[in-house]
Amino acid sequence: MDIEKTLSVQKREDCGKGPSGRLRSQELIPGVFYTAKGENITVQAPTLPLEKLYAEVGHTTVFNLEIDENGQKSTHPVLIWQVQRHPYKKCFTHIDFYGVDLNKEVKVDVPLEFVGVSRGVKLGGVLETYRESVRLSSKPLDMPKKITIDVSDMDINDTINMADLQLPANVTAVYDQNFAVVSVLAKAKDDGEEGGEEGAAAAAE
């Protein structure tokens, strides 16, 4: 599997609140590239290409980070590790890139997608999801973008646990306990209706 996408950034020299604010006014997002060897390199990324890339790769897909340092370019396989956003504008304010060794496993929180309508829900049950993501371990290029769980065959009182997940080849789940991911529960009786019936019975007595 080849790395398909590349983001071009520039190395930056000035750090701190003031320089970072000036970058954002120029449609540039300050960030840090943490290399696989433990080095920290400060960079600046163009806003629109960064937002477009993030929408496509999220935190799970490896891409190439091309760093321009005074005309000298170097390319590194990375994951987006952490993003910070403006509290109400929702635009990026800072980003961290995490350098990976393509031959060594990484641990990543991968989103879950639930599809289908379960038999139990059709019979009046309630689908209860307990997790939005699961932590998986694999080599960077084997990491799935998401894990899809088809709940169609779930009946009332059925549960899918971590150990039940169907994962791609060369991918393992990371967990200490075999916790529940999704269940179909019997719908609780409406307390208001019960109260009404009891009140009617009391009145009849």
GROMACS .gro file of C-alpha atoms in nm:
model
  205
    1MET     CA    1   0.000   0.000   0.000
    2ASP     CA    2   0.137   0.340  -0.099
    3ILE     CA    3   0.093   0.675   0.074
    4GLU     CA    4  -0.147   0.868  -0.147
    5LYS     CA    5  -0.162   1.217  -0.001
    6THR     CA    6   0.091   1.489   0.074
    7LEU     CA    7   0.067   1.812   0.274
    8SER     CA    8   0.330   2.077   0.209
    9VAL     CA    9   0.428   2.294   0.507
   10GLN     CA   10   0.709   2.531   0.596
   11LYS     CA   11   0.937   2.523   0.896
   12ARG     CA   12   0.878   2.822   1.124
   13GLU     CA   13   1.124   2.992   1.352
   14ASP     CA   14   0.910   3.219   1.572
   15CYS     CA   15   0.697   3.062   1.844
   16GLY     CA   16   0.461   3.203   2.103
   17LYS     CA   17   0.117   3.363   2.111
   18GLY     CA   18   0.205   3.673   1.907
   19PRO     CA   19   0.373   3.502   1.610
   20SER     CA   20   0.106   3.229   1.608
   21GLY     CA   21  -0.170   3.491   1.591
   22ARG     CA   22   0.003   3.663   1.298
   23LEU     CA   23   0.026   3.331   1.115
   24ARG     CA   24  -0.346   3.267   1.155
   25SER     CA   25  -0.423   3.612   1.013
   26GLN     CA   26  -0.231   3.501   0.703
   27GLU     CA   27  -0.435   3.179   0.668
   28LEU     CA   28  -0.152   2.972   0.814
   29ILE     CA   29  -0.189   2.730   1.105
   30PRO     CA   30   0.099   2.683   1.352
   31GLY     CA   31   0.190   2.326   1.432
   32VAL     CA   32   0.452   2.088   1.560
   33PHE     CA   33   0.594   1.782   1.386
   34TYR     CA   34   0.700   1.518   1.638
   35THR     CA   35   0.946   1.294   1.454
   36ALA     CA   36   0.968   0.919   1.498
   37LYS     CA   37   1.308   0.982   1.659
   38GLY     CA   38   1.165   1.210   1.927
   39GLU     CA   39   1.255   1.549   1.778
   40ASN     CA   40   1.016   1.846   1.768
   41ILE     CA   41   1.002   2.063   1.456
   42THR     CA   42   0.778   2.371   1.449
   43VAL     CA   43   0.593   2.418   1.120
   44GLN     CA   44   0.319   2.628   0.960
   45ALA     CA   45   0.050   2.476   0.737
   46PRO     CA   46  -0.181   2.650   0.486
   47THR     CA   47  -0.534   2.652   0.623
   48LEU     CA   48  -0.742   2.533   0.325
   49PRO     CA   49  -0.520   2.241   0.217
   50LEU     CA   50  -0.495   2.134   0.581
   51GLU     CA   51  -0.873   2.138   0.633
   52LYS     CA   52  -0.929   1.945   0.310
   53LEU     CA   53  -0.670   1.683   0.404
   54TYR     CA   54  -0.805   1.645   0.756
   55ALA     CA   55  -1.155   1.582   0.622
   56GLU     CA   56  -1.013   1.295   0.416
   57VAL     CA   57  -0.762   1.132   0.650
   58GLY     CA   58  -0.877   1.218   1.004
   59HIS     CA   59  -0.650   1.071   1.269
   60THR     CA   60  -0.615   0.723   1.118
   61THR     CA   61  -0.465   0.756   0.768
   62VAL     CA   62  -0.095   0.808   0.701
   63PHE     CA   63   0.011   1.084   0.461
   64ASN     CA   64   0.337   1.252   0.365
   65LEU     CA   65   0.435   1.575   0.537
   66GLU     CA   66   0.665   1.772   0.306
   67ILE     CA   67   0.864   2.027   0.509
   68ASP     CA   68   1.025   2.320   0.330
   69GLU     CA   69   1.319   2.466   0.525
   70ASN     CA   70   1.466   2.759   0.330
   71GLY     CA   71   1.418   2.577   0.001
   72GLN     CA   72   1.540   2.240   0.130
   73LYS     CA   73   1.253   1.990   0.131
   74SER     CA   74   1.219   1.669   0.329
   75THR     CA   75   0.928   1.425   0.335
   76HIS     CA   76   0.805   1.224   0.633
   77PRO     CA   77   0.517   0.976   0.682
   78VAL     CA   78   0.288   1.111   0.954
   79LEU     CA   79  -0.049   1.090   1.125
   80ILE     CA   80  -0.248   1.387   1.252
   81TRP     CA   81  -0.218   1.343   1.626
   82GLN     CA   82  -0.403   1.634   1.783
   83VAL     CA   83  -0.592   1.938   1.658
   84GLN     CA   84  -0.706   2.250   1.840
   85ARG     CA   85  -0.999   2.456   1.713
   86HIS     CA   86  -1.133   2.803   1.781
   87PRO     CA   87  -1.414   2.776   2.040
   88TYR     CA   88  -1.686   2.918   1.813
   89LYS     CA   89  -1.537   2.972   1.466
   90LYS     CA   90  -1.450   2.599   1.452
   91CYS     CA   91  -1.137   2.671   1.247
   92PHE     CA   92  -0.799   2.518   1.330
   93THR     CA   93  -0.577   2.709   1.570
   94HIS     CA   94  -0.298   2.451   1.614
   95ILE     CA   95  -0.208   2.105   1.488
   96ASP     CA   96   0.032   1.828   1.590
   97PHE     CA   97   0.178   1.585   1.337
   98TYR     CA   98   0.315   1.253   1.459
   99GLY     CA   99   0.594   1.092   1.261
  100VAL     CA  100   0.565   0.715   1.217
  101ASP     CA  101   0.792   0.429   1.122
  102LEU     CA  102   0.600   0.235   0.859
  103ASN     CA  103   0.746  -0.092   0.992
  104LYS     CA  104   0.645  -0.038   1.355
  105GLU     CA  105   0.297  -0.066   1.505
  106VAL     CA  106   0.112   0.238   1.634
  107LYS     CA  107  -0.196   0.268   1.856
  108VAL     CA  108  -0.478   0.486   1.724
  109ASP     CA  109  -0.838   0.558   1.830
  110VAL     CA  110  -1.046   0.454   1.529
  111PRO     CA  111  -1.408   0.572   1.485
  112LEU     CA  112  -1.697   0.325   1.494
  113GLU     CA  113  -1.980   0.335   1.241
  114PHE     CA  114  -2.304   0.152   1.322
  115VAL     CA  115  -2.515   0.049   1.023
  116GLY     CA  116  -2.844  -0.133   0.974
  117VAL     CA  117  -3.159  -0.159   1.185
  118SER     CA  118  -3.154  -0.444   1.434
  119ARG     CA  119  -3.426  -0.705   1.467
  120GLY     CA  120  -3.455  -0.612   1.833
  121VAL     CA  121  -3.526  -0.247   1.752
  122LYS     CA  122  -3.795  -0.353   1.504
  123LEU     CA  123  -3.954  -0.547   1.790
  124GLY     CA  124  -3.954  -0.241   2.016
  125GLY     CA  125  -3.606  -0.253   2.169
  126VAL     CA  126  -3.362   0.036   2.197
  127LEU     CA  127  -3.014   0.042   2.044
  128GLU     CA  128  -2.760   0.162   2.300
  129THR     CA  129  -2.409   0.250   2.181
  130TYR     CA  130  -2.134   0.279   2.443
  131ARG     CA  131  -1.835   0.376   2.231
  132GLU     CA  132  -1.769   0.620   1.947
  133SER     CA  133  -1.421   0.480   1.883
  134VAL     CA  134  -1.193   0.190   1.977
  135ARG     CA  135  -0.816   0.183   2.018
  136LEU     CA  136  -0.647  -0.038   1.761
  137SER     CA  137  -0.288  -0.141   1.702
  138SER     CA  138  -0.130  -0.206   1.362
  139LYS     CA  139   0.143  -0.089   1.130
  140PRO     CA  140   0.053   0.262   1.006
  141LEU     CA  141  -0.049   0.162   0.654
  142ASP     CA  142  -0.271  -0.122   0.782
  143MET     CA  143  -0.475   0.103   1.013
  144PRO     CA  144  -0.841   0.119   0.901
  145LYS     CA  145  -1.010   0.456   0.864
  146LYS     CA  146  -1.312   0.329   1.059
  147ILE     CA  147  -1.470   0.008   1.187
  148THR     CA  148  -1.820  -0.062   1.057
  149ILE     CA  149  -2.055  -0.264   1.278
  150ASP     CA  150  -2.371  -0.408   1.121
  151VAL     CA  151  -2.633  -0.436   1.395
  152SER     CA  152  -2.904  -0.590   1.172
  153ASP     CA  153  -2.893  -0.935   1.334
  154MET     CA  154  -2.902  -0.811   1.694
  155ASP     CA  155  -3.206  -0.916   1.897
  156ILE     CA  156  -3.328  -0.770   2.226
  157ASN     CA  157  -3.068  -0.828   2.501
  158ASP     CA  158  -2.790  -0.895   2.246
  159THR     CA  159  -2.455  -0.723   2.302
  160ILE     CA  160  -2.144  -0.685   2.086
  161ASN     CA  161  -1.827  -0.669   2.294
  162MET     CA  162  -1.476  -0.564   2.199
  163ALA     CA  163  -1.372  -0.926   2.151
  164ASP     CA  164  -1.657  -0.972   1.898
  165LEU     CA  165  -1.536  -0.703   1.658
  166GLN     CA  166  -1.441  -0.817   1.310
  167LEU     CA  167  -1.110  -0.642   1.245
  168PRO     CA  168  -0.902  -0.629   0.928
  169ALA     CA  169  -0.597  -0.850   0.888
  170ASN     CA  170  -0.291  -0.742   1.090
  171VAL     CA  171  -0.504  -0.521   1.317
  172THR     CA  172  -0.566  -0.593   1.687
  173ALA     CA  173  -0.780  -0.422   1.950
  174VAL     CA  174  -0.616  -0.271   2.257
  175TYR     CA  175  -0.816  -0.314   2.578
  176ASP     CA  176  -0.778  -0.436   2.935
  177GLN     CA  177  -1.136  -0.556   2.979
  178ASN     CA  178  -1.380  -0.701   2.728
  179PHE     CA  179  -1.621  -0.408   2.748
  180ALA     CA  180  -1.952  -0.369   2.563
  181VAL     CA  181  -1.960  -0.166   2.241
  182VAL     CA  182  -2.332  -0.178   2.155
  183SER     CA  183  -2.643  -0.348   2.296
  184VAL     CA  184  -3.012  -0.380   2.215
  185LEU     CA  185  -3.211  -0.324   2.533
  186ALA     CA  186  -3.574  -0.388   2.613
  187LYS     CA  187  -3.764  -0.060   2.624
  188ALA     CA  188  -3.839   0.046   2.981
  189LYS     CA  189  -4.204   0.085   3.074
  190ASP     CA  190  -4.327   0.443   3.082
  191ASP     CA  191  -4.340   0.549   3.446
  192GLY     CA  192  -4.611   0.798   3.368
  193GLU     CA  193  -4.836   0.532   3.221
  194GLU     CA  194  -4.775   0.303   3.518
  195GLY     CA  195  -4.862   0.584   3.757
  196GLY     CA  196  -5.181   0.655   3.565
  197GLU     CA  197  -5.291   0.292   3.578
  198GLU     CA  198  -5.214   0.265   3.948
  199GLY     CA  199  -5.404   0.587   4.012
  200ALA     CA  200  -5.704   0.460   3.820
  201ALA     CA  201  -5.699   0.132   4.013
  202ALA     CA  202  -5.679   0.318   4.343
  203ALA     CA  203  -5.970   0.538   4.245
  204ALA     CA  204  -6.176   0.232   4.150
  205GLU     CA  205  -6.110   0.081   4.491
   0.00000   0.00000   0.00000
